PDB file of N, CA and C in Angstrom:
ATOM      1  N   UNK Z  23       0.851  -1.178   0.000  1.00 77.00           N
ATOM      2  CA  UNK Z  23       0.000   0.000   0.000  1.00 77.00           C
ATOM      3  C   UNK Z  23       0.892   1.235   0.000  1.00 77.00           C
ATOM      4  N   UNK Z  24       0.197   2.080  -1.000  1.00 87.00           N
ATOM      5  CA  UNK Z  24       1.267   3.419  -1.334  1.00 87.00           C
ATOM      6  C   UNK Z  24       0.679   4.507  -0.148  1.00 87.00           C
ATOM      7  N   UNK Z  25       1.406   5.291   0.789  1.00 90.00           N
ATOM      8  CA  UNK Z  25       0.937   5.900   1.917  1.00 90.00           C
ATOM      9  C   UNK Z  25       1.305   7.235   1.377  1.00 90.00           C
ATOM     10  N   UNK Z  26       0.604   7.878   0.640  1.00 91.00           N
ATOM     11  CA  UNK Z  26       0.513   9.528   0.356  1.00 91.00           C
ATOM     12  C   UNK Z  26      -0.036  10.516   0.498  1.00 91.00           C
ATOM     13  N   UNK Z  27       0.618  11.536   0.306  1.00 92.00           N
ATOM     14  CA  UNK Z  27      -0.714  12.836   0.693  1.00 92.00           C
ATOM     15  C   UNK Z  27      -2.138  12.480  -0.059  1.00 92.00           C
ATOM     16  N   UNK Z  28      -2.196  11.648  -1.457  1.00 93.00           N
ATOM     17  CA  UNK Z  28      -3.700  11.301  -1.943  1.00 93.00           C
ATOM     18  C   UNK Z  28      -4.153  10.325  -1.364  1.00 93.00           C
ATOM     19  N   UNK Z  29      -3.797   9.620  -0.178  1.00 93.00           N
ATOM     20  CA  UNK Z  29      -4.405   8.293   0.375  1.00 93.00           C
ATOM     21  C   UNK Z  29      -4.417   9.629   1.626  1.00 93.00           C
ATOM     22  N   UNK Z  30      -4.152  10.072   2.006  1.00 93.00           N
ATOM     23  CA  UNK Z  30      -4.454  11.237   3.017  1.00 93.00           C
ATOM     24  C   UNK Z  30      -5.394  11.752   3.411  1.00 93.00           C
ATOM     25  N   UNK Z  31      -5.745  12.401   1.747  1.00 94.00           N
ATOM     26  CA  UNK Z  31      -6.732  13.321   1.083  1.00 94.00           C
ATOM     27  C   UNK Z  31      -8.089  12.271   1.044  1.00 94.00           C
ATOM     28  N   UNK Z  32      -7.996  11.083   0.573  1.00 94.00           N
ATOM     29  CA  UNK Z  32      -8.975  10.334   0.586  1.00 94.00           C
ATOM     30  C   UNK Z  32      -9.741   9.947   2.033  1.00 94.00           C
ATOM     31  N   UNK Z  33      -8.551   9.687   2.730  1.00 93.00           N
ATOM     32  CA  UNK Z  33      -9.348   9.491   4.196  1.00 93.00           C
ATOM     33  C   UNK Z  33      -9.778  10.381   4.795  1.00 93.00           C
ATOM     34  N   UNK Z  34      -9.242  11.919   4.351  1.00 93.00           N
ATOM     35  CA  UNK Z  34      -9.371  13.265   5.092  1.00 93.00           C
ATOM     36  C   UNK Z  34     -11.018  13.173   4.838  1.00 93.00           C
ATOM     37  N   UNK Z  35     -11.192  13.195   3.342  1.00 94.00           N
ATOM     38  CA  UNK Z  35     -12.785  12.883   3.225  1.00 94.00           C
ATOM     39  C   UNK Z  35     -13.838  12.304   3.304  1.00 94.00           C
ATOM     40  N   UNK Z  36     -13.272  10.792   3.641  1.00 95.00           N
ATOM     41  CA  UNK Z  36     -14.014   9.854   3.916  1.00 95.00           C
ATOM     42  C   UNK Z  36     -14.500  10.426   5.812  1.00 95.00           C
ATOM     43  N   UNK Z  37     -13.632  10.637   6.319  1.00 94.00           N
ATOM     44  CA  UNK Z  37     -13.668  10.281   7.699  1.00 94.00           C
ATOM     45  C   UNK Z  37     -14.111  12.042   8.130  1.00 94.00           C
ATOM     46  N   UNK Z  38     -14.504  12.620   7.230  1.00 94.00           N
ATOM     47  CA  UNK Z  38     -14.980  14.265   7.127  1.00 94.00           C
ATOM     48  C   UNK Z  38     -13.950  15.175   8.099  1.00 94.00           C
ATOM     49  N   UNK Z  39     -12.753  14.836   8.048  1.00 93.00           N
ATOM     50  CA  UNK Z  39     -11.882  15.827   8.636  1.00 93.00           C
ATOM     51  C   UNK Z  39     -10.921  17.220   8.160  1.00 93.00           C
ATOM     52  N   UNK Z  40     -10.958  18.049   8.613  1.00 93.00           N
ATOM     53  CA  UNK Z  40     -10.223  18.879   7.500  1.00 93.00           C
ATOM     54  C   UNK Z  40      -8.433  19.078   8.083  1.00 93.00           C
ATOM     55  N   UNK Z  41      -7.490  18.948   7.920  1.00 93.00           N
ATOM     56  CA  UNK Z  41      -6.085  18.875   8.133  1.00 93.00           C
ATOM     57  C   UNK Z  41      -5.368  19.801   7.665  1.00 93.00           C
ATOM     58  N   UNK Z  42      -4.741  20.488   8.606  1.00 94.00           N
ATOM     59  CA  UNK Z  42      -3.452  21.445   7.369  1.00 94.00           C
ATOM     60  C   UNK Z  42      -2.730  20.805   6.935  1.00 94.00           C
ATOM     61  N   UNK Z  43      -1.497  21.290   5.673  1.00 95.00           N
ATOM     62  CA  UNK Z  43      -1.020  20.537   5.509  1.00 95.00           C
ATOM     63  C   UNK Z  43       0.572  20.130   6.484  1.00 95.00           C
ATOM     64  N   UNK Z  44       0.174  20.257   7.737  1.00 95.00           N
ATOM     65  CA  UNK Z  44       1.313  19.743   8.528  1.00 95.00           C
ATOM     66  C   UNK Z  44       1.250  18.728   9.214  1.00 95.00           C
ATOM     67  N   UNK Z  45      -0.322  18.592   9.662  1.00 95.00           N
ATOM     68  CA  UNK Z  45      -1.372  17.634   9.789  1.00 95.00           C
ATOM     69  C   UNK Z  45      -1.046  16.789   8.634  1.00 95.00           C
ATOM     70  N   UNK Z  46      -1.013  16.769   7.900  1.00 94.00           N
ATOM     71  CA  UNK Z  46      -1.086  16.040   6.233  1.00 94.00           C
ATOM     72  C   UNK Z  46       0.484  14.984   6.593  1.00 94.00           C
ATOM     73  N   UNK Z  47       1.347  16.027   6.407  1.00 94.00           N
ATOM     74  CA  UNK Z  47       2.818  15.323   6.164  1.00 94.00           C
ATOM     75  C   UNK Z  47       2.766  14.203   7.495  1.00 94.00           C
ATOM     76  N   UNK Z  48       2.670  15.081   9.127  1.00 95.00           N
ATOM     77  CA  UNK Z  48       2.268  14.185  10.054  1.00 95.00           C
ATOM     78  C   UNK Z  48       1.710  12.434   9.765  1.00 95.00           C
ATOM     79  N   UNK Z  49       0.508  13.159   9.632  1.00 94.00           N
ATOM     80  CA  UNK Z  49      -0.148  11.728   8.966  1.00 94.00           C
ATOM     81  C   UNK Z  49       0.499  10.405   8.331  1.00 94.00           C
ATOM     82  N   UNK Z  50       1.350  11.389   7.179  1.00 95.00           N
ATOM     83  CA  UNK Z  50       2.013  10.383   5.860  1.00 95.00           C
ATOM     84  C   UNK Z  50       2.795   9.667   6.636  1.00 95.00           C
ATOM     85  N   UNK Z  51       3.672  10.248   7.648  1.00 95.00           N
ATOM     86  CA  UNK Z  51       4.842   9.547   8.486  1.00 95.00           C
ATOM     87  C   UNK Z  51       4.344   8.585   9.369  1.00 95.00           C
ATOM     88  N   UNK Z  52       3.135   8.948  10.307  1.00 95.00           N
ATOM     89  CA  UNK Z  52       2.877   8.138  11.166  1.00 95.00           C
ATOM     90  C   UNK Z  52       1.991   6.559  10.691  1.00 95.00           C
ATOM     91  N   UNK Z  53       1.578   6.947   9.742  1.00 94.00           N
ATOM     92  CA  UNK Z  53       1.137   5.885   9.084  1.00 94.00           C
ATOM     93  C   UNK Z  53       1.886   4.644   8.634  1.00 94.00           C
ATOM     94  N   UNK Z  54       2.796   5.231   7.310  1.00 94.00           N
ATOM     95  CA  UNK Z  54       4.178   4.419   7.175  1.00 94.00           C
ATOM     96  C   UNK Z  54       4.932   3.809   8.503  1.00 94.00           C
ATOM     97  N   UNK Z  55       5.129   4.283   9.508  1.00 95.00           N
ATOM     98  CA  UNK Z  55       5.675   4.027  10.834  1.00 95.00           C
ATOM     99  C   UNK Z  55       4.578   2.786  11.168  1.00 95.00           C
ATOM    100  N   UNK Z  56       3.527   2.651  11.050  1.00 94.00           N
ATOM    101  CA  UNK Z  56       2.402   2.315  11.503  1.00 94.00           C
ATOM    102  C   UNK Z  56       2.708   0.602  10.978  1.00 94.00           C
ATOM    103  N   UNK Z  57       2.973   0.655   9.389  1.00 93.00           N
ATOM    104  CA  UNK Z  57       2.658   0.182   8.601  1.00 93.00           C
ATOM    105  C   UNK Z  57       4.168  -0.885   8.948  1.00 93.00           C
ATOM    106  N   UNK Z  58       5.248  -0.257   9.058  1.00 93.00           N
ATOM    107  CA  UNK Z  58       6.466  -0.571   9.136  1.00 93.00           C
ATOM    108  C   UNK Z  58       6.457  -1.508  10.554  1.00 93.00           C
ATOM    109  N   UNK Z  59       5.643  -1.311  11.471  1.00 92.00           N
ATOM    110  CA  UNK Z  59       5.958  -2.221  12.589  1.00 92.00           C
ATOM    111  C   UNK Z  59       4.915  -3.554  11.988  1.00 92.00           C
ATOM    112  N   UNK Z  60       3.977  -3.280  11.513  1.00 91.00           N
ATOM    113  CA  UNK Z  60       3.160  -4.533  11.380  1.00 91.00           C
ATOM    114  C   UNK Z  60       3.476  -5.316  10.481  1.00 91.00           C
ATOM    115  N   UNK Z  61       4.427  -4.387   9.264  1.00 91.00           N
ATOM    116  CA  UNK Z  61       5.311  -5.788   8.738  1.00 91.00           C
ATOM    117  C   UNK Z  61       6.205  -6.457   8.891  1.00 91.00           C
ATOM    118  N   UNK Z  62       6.765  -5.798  10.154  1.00 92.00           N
ATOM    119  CA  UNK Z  62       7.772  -6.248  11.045  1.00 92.00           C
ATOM    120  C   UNK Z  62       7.088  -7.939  11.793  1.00 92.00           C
ATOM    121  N   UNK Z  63       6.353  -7.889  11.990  1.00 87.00           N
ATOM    122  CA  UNK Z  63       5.615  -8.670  12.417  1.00 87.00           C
ATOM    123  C   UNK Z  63       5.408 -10.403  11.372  1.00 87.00           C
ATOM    124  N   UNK Z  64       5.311  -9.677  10.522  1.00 87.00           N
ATOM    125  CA  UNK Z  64       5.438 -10.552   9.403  1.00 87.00           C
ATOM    126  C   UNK Z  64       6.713 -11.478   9.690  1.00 87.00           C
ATOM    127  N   UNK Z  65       8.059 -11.109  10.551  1.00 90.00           N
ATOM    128  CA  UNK Z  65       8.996 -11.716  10.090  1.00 90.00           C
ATOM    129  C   UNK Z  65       9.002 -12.730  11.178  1.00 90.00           C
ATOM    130  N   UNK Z  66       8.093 -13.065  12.152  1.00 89.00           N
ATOM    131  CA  UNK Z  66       8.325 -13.464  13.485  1.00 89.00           C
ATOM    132  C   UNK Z  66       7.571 -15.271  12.936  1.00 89.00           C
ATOM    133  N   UNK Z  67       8.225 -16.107  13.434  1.00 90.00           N
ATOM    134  CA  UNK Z  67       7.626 -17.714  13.087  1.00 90.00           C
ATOM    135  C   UNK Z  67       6.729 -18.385  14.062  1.00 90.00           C
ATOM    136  N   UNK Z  68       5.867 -17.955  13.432  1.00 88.00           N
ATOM    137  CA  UNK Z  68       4.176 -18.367  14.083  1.00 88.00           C
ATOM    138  C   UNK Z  68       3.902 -19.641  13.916  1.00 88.00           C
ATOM    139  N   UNK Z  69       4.510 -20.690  13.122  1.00 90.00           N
ATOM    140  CA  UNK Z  69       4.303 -22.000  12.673  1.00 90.00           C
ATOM    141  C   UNK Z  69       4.308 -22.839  14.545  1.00 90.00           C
ATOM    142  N   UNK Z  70       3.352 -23.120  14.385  1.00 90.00           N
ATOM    143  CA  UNK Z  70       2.585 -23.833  15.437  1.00 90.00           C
ATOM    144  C   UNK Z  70       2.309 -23.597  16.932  1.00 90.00           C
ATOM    145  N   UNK Z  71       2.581 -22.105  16.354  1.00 87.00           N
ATOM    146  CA  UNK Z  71       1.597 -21.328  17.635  1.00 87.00           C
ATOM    147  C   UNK Z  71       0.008 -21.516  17.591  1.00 87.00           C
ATOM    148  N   UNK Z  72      -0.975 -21.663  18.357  1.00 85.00           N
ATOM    149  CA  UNK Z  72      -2.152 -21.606  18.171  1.00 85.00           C
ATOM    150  C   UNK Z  72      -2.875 -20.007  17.955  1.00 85.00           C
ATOM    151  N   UNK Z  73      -3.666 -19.826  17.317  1.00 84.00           N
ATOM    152  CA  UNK Z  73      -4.258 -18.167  17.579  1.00 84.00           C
ATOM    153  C   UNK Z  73      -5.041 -18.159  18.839  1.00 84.00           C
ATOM    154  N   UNK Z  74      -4.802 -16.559  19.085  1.00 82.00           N
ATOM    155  CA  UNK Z  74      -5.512 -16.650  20.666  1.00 82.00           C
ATOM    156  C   UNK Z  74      -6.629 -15.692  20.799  1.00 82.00           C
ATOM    157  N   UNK Z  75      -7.484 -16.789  21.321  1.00 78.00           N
ATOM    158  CA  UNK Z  75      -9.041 -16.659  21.106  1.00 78.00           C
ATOM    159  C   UNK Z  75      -9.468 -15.498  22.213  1.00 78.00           C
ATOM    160  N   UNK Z  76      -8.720 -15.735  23.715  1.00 76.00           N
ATOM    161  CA  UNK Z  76      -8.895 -15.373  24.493  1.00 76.00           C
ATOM    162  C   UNK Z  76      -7.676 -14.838  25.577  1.00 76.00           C
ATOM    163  N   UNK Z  77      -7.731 -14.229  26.273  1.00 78.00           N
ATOM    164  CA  UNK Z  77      -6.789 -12.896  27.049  1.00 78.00           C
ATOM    165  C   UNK Z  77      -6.081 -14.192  28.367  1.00 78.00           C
ATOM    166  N   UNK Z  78      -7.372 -14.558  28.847  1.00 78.00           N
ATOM    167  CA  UNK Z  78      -7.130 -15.290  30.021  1.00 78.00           C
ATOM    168  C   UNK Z  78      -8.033 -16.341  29.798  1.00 78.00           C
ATOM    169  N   UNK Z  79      -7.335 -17.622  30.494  1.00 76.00           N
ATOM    170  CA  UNK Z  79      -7.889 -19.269  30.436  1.00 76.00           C
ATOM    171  C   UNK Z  79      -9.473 -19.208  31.071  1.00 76.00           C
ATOM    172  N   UNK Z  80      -9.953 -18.263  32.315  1.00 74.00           N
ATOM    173  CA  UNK Z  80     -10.598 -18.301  33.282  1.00 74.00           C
ATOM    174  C   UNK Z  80     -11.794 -17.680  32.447  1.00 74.00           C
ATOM    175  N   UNK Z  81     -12.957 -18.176  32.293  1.00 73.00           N
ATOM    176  CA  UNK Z  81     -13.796 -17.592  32.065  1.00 73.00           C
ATOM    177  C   UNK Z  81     -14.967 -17.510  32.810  1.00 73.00           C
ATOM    178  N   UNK Z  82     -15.826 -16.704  31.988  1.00 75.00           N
ATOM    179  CA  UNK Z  82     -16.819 -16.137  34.295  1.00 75.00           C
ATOM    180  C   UNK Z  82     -17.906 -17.090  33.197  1.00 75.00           C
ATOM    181  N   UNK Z  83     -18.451 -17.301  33.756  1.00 78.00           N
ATOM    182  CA  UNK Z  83     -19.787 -17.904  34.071  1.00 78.00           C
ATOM    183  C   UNK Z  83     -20.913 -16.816  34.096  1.00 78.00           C
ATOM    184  N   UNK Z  84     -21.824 -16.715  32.384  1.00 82.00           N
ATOM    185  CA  UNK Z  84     -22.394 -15.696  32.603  1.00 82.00           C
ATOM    186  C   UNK Z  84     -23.950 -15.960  33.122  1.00 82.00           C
ATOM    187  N   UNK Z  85     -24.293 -14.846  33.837  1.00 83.00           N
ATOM    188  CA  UNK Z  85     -25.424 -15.223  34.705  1.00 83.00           C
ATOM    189  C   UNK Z  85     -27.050 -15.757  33.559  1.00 83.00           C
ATOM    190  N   UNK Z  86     -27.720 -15.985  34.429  1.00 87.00           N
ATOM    191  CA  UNK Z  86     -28.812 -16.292  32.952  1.00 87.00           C
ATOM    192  C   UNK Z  86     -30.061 -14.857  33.051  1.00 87.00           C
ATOM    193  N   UNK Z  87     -30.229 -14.900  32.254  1.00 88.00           N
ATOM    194  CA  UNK Z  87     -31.039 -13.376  31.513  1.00 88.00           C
ATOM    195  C   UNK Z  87     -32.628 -13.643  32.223  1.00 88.00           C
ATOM    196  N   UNK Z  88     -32.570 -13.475  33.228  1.00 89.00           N
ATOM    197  CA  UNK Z  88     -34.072 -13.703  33.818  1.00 89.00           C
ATOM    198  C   UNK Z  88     -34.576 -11.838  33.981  1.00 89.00           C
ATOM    199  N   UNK Z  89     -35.957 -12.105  33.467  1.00 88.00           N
ATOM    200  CA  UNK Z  89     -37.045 -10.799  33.638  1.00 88.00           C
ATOM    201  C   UNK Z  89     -37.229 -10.918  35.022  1.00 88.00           C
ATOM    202  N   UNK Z  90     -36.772  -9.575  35.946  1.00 83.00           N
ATOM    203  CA  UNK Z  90     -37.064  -9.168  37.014  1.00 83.00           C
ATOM    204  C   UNK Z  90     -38.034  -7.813  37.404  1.00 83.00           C
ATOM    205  N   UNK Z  91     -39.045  -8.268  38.753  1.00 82.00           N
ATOM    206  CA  UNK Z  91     -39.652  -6.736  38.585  1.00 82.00           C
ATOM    207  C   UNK Z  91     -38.586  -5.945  39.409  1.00 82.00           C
ATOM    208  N   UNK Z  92     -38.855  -4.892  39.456  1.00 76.00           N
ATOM    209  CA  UNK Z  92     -37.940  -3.135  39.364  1.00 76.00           C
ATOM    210  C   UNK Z  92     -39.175  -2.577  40.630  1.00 76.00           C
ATOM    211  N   UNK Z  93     -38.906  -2.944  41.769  1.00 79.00           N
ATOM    212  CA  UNK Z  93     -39.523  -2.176  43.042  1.00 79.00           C
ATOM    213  C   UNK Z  93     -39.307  -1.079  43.407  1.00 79.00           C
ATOM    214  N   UNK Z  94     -38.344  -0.629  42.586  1.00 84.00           N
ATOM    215  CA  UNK Z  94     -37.231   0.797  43.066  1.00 84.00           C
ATOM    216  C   UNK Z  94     -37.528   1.681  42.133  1.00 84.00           C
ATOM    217  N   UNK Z  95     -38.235   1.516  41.162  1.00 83.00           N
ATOM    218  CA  UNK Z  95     -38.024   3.111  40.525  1.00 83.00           C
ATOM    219  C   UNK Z  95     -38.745   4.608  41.408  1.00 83.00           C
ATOM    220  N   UNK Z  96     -39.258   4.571  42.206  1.00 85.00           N
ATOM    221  CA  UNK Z  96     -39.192   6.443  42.919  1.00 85.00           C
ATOM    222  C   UNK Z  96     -37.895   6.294  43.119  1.00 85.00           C
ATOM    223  N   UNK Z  97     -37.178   5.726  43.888  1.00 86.00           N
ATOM    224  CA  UNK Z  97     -35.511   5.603  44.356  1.00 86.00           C
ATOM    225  C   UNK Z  97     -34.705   5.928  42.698  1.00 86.00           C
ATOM    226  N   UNK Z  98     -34.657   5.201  41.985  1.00 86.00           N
ATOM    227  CA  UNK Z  98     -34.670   5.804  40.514  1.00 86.00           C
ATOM    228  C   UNK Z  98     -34.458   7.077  40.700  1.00 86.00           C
ATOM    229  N   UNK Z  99     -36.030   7.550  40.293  1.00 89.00           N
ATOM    230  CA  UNK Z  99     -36.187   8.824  39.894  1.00 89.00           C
ATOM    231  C   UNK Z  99     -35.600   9.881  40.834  1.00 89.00           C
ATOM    232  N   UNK Z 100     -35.541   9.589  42.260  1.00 89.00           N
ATOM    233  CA  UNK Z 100     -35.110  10.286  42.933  1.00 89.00           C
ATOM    234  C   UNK Z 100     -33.995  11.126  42.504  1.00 89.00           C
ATOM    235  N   UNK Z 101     -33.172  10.016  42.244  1.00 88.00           N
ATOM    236  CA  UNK Z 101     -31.721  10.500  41.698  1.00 88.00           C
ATOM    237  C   UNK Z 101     -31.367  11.075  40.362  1.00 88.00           C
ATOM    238  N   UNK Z 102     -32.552  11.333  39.350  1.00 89.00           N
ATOM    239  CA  UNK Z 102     -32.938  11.976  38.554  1.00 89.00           C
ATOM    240  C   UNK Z 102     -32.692  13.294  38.738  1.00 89.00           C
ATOM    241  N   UNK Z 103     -32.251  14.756  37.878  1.00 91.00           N
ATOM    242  CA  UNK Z 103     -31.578  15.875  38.096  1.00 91.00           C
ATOM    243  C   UNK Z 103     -33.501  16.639  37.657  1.00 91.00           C
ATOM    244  N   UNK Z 104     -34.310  15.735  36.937  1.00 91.00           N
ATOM    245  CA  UNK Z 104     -35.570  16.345  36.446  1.00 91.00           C
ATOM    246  C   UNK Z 104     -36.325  14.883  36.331  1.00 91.00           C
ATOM    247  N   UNK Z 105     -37.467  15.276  36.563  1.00 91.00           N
ATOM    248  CA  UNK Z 105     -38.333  13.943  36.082  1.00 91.00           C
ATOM    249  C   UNK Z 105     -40.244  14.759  35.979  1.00 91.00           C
ATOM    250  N   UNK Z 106     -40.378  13.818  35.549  1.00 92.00           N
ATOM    251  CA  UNK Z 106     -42.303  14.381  34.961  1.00 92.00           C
ATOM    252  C   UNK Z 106     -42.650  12.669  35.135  1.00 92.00           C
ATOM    253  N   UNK Z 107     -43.782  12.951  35.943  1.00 89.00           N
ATOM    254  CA  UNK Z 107     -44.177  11.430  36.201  1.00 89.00           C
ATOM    255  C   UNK Z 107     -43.319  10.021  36.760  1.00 89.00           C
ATOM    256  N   UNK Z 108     -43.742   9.245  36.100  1.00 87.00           N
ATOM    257  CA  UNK Z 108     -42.633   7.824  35.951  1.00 87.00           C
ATOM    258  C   UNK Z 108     -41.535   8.140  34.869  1.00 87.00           C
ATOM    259  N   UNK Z 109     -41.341   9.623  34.508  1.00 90.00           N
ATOM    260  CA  UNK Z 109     -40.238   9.594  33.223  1.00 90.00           C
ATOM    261  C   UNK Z 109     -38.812  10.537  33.643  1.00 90.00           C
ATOM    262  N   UNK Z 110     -37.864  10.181  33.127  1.00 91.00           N
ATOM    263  CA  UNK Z 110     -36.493  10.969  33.490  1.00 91.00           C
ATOM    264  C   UNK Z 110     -37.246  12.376  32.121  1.00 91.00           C
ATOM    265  N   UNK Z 111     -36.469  13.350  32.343  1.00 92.00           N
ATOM    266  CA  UNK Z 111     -36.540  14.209  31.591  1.00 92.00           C
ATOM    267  C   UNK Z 111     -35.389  14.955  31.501  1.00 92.00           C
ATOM    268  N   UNK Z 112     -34.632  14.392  30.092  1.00 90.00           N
ATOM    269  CA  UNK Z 112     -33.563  15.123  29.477  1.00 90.00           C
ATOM    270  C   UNK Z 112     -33.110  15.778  28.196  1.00 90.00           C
ATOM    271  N   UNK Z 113     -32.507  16.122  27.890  1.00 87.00           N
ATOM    272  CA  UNK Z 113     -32.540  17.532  27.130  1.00 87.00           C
ATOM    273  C   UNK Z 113     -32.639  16.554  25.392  1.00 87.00           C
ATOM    274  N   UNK Z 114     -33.179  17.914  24.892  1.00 85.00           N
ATOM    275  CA  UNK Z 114     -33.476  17.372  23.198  1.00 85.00           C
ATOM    276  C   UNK Z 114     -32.378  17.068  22.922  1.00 85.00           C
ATOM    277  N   UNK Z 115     -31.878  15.864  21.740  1.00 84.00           N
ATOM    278  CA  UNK Z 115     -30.583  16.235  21.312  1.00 84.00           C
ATOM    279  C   UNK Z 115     -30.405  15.912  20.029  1.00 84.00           C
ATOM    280  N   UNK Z 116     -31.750  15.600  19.375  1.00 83.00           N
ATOM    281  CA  UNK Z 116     -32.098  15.252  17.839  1.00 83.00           C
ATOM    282  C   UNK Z 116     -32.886  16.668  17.103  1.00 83.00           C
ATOM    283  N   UNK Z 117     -32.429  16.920  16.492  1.00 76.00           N
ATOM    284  CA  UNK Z 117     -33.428  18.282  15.841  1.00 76.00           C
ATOM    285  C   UNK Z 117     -33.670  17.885  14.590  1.00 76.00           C
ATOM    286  N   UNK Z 118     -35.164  17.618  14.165  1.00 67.00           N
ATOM    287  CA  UNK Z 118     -35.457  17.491  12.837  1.00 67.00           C
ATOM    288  C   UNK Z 118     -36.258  18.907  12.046  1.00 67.00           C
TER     289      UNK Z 118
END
């Protein structure tokens, strides 16, 4: 993969960001750098390592998904900064 100011420019737009161009050169370097350790990686002999599925051997035991009733909602709401009825009340944050 060619790492240039037009692979730059492409992501600048994809990802809707606008960059100077010092930001720009930045970019070009840290990328290549980026690029340069993970093919570094390439050189290491993985032949009969297993892939690893998981962090640690121990796994939790997840609880089972049972419907519980909720005796507590005034305690809830209490702690609510605003409420109207049984409802929290918080600020618009969709404008159509």
């Amino acid at each position: 993969m060619i790492i240039d100011k037009n692979l730059i420019l492409k992501l600048e737009n994809l990802s809707r960001l606008e960059l100077s161009e010092e930001e720009r050169d930045r970019m070009v370097g840290d990328l290549r750098n980026i690029l340069k350790m993970v093919d570094k990686l390439n050189e290491l002999n993985t032949e009969g390592v297993m892939p690893l599925k998981y962090l640690t051997e121990v796994f939790a035991d997840p609880r089972q998904d049972i419907a519980e009733e909720f005796d507590e909602v005034n305690k809830a709401l209490d702690l609510a900064p605003e409420k109207e009825g049984n409802y929290f009340v918080i600020p618009k944050v969709i404008n159509k």
